[in-house]
Coordinates of N, CA and C in Angstrom, one line a residue:
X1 N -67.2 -124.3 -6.0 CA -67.6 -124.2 -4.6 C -68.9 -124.9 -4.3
X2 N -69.7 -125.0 -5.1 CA -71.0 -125.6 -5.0 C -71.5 -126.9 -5.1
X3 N -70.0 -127.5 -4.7 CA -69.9 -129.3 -4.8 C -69.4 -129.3 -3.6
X4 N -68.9 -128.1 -2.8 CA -68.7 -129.1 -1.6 C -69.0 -128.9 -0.4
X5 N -69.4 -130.4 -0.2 CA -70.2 -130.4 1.0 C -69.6 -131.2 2.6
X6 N -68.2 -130.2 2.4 CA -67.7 -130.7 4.5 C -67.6 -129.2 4.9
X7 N -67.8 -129.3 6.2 CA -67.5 -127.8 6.7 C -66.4 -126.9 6.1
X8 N -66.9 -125.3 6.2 CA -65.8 -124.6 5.0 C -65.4 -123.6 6.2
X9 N -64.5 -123.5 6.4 CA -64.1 -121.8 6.6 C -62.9 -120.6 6.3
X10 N -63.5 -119.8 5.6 CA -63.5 -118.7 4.7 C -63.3 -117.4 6.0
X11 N -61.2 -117.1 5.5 CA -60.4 -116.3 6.5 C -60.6 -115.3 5.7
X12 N -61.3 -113.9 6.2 CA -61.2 -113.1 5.1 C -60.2 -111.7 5.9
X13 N -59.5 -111.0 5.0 CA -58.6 -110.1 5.7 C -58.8 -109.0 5.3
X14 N -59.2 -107.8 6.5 CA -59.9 -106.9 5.9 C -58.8 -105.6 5.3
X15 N -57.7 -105.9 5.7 CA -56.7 -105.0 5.0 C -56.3 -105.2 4.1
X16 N -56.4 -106.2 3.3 CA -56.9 -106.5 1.4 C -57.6 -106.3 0.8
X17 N -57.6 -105.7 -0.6 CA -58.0 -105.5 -1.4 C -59.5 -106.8 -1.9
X18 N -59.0 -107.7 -2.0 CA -59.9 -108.9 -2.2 C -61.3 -109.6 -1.4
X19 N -61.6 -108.4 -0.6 CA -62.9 -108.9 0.5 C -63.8 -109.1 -0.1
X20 N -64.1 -108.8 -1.1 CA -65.9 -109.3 -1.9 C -65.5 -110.6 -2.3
X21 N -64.3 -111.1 -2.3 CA -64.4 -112.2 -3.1 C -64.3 -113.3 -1.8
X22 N -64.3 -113.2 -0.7 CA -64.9 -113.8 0.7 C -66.1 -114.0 0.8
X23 N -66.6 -113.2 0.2 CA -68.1 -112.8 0.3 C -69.2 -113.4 -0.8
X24 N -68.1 -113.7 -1.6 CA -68.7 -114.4 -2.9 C -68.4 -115.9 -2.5
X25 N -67.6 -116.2 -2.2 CA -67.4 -117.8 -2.0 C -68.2 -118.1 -0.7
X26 N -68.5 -117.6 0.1 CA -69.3 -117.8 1.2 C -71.1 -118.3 0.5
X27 N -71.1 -116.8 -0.3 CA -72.6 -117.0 -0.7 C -72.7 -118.3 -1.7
X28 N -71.6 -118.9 -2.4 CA -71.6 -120.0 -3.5 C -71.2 -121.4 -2.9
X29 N -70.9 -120.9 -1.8 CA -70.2 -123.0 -1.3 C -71.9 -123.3 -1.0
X30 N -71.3 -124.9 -1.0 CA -72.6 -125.9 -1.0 C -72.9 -126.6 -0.2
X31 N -71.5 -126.0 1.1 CA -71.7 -126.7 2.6 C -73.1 -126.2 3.2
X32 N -73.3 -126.7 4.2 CA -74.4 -126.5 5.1 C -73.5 -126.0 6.4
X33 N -72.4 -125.9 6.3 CA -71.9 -125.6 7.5 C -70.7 -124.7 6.8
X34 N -70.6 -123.3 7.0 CA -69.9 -122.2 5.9 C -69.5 -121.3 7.1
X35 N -68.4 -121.0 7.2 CA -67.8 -119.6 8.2 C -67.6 -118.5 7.4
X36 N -67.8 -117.6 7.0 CA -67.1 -116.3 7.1 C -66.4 -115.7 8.2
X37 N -65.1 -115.9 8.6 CA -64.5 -114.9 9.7 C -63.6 -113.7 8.9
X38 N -63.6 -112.5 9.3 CA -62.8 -111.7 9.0 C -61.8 -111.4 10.0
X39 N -60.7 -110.9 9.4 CA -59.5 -110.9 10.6 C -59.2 -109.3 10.0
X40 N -59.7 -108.5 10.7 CA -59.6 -107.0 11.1 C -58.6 -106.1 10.8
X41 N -58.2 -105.7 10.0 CA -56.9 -104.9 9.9 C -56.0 -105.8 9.3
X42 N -55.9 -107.1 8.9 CA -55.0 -108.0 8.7 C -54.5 -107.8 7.1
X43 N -53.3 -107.4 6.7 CA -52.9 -107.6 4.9 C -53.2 -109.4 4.2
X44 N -53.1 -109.6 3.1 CA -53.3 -111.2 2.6 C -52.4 -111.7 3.8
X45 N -51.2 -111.4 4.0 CA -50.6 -112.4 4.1 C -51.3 -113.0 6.1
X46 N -52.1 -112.1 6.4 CA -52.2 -111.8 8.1 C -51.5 -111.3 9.2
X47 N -50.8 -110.7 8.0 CA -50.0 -109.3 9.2 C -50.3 -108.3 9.4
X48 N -50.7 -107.7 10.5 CA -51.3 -106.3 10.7 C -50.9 -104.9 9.7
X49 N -52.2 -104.4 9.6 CA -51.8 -103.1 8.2 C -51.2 -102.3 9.2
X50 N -51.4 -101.7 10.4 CA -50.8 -100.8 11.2 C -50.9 -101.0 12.4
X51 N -50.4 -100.3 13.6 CA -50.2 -101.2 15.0 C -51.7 -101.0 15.5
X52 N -52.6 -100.3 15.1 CA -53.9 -99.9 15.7 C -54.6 -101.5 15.8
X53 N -54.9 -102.3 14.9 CA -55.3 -103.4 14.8 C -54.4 -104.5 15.8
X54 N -53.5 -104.2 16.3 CA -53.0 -105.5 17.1 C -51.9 -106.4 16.6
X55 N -51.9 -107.4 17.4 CA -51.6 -108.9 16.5 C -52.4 -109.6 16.0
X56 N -52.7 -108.9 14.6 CA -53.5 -110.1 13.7 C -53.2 -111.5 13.7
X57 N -52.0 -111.6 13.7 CA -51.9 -113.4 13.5 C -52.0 -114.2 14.4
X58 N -52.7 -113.7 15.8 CA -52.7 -113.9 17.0 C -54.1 -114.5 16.6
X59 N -55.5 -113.1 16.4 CA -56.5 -113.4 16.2 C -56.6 -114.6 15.2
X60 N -55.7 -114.5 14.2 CA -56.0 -115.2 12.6 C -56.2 -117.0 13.5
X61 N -54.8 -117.4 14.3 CA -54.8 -118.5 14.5 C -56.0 -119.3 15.7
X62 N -56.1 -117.7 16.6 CA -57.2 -118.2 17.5 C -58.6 -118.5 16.6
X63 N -58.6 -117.8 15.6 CA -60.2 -118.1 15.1 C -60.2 -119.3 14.1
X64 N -59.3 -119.9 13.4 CA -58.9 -121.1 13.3 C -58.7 -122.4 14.2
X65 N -58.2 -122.1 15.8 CA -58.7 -123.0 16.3 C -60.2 -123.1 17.4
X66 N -60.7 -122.1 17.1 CA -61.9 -122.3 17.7 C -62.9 -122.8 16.6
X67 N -63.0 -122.3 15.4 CA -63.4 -123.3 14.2 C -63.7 -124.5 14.4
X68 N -62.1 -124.9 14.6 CA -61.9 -126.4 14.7 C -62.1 -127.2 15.7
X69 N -62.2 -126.5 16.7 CA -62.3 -127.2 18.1 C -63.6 -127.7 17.8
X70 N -64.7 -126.6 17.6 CA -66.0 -126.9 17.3 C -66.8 -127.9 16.5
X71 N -65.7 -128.6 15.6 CA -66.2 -129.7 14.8 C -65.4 -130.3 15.2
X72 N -64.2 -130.7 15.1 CA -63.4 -132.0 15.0 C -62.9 -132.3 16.4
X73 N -63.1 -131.8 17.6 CA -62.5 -132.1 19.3 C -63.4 -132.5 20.0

């Protein structure tokens, strides 16, 4: 992670098990331009853990294109 240098962004889902490891590749990339977004109640795959959280893959894809709007539009 510490070799690359184009904008990064790092989906992290907080209804996984795996969240520190968002948090570790955040702190170790080598970009100057690094996202961490979390997507709130979302399992790995980005499907809502229970209906309280919504449609996660609603937010997953909106915070994906605002990302990108932001650099490449």
């Amino acid at each position: 992670l510490a070799s690359i240098s184009v904008p990064v962004l790092i989906l992290q889902m907080t209804g996984h098990y795996f969240v520190v490891h968002g948090e570790l590749f955040y702190r170790h990339a080598g970009s100057s331009d690094v996202t961490l977004q979390y997507i709130h109640g979302a399992d790995h795959y980005g499907w809502p853990i229970n209906d309280a959280y919504g449609d996660t893959q609603v937010v997953l894809v909106e915070a994906i294109d605002r990302w990108t709007a932001r650099r490449y539009v």
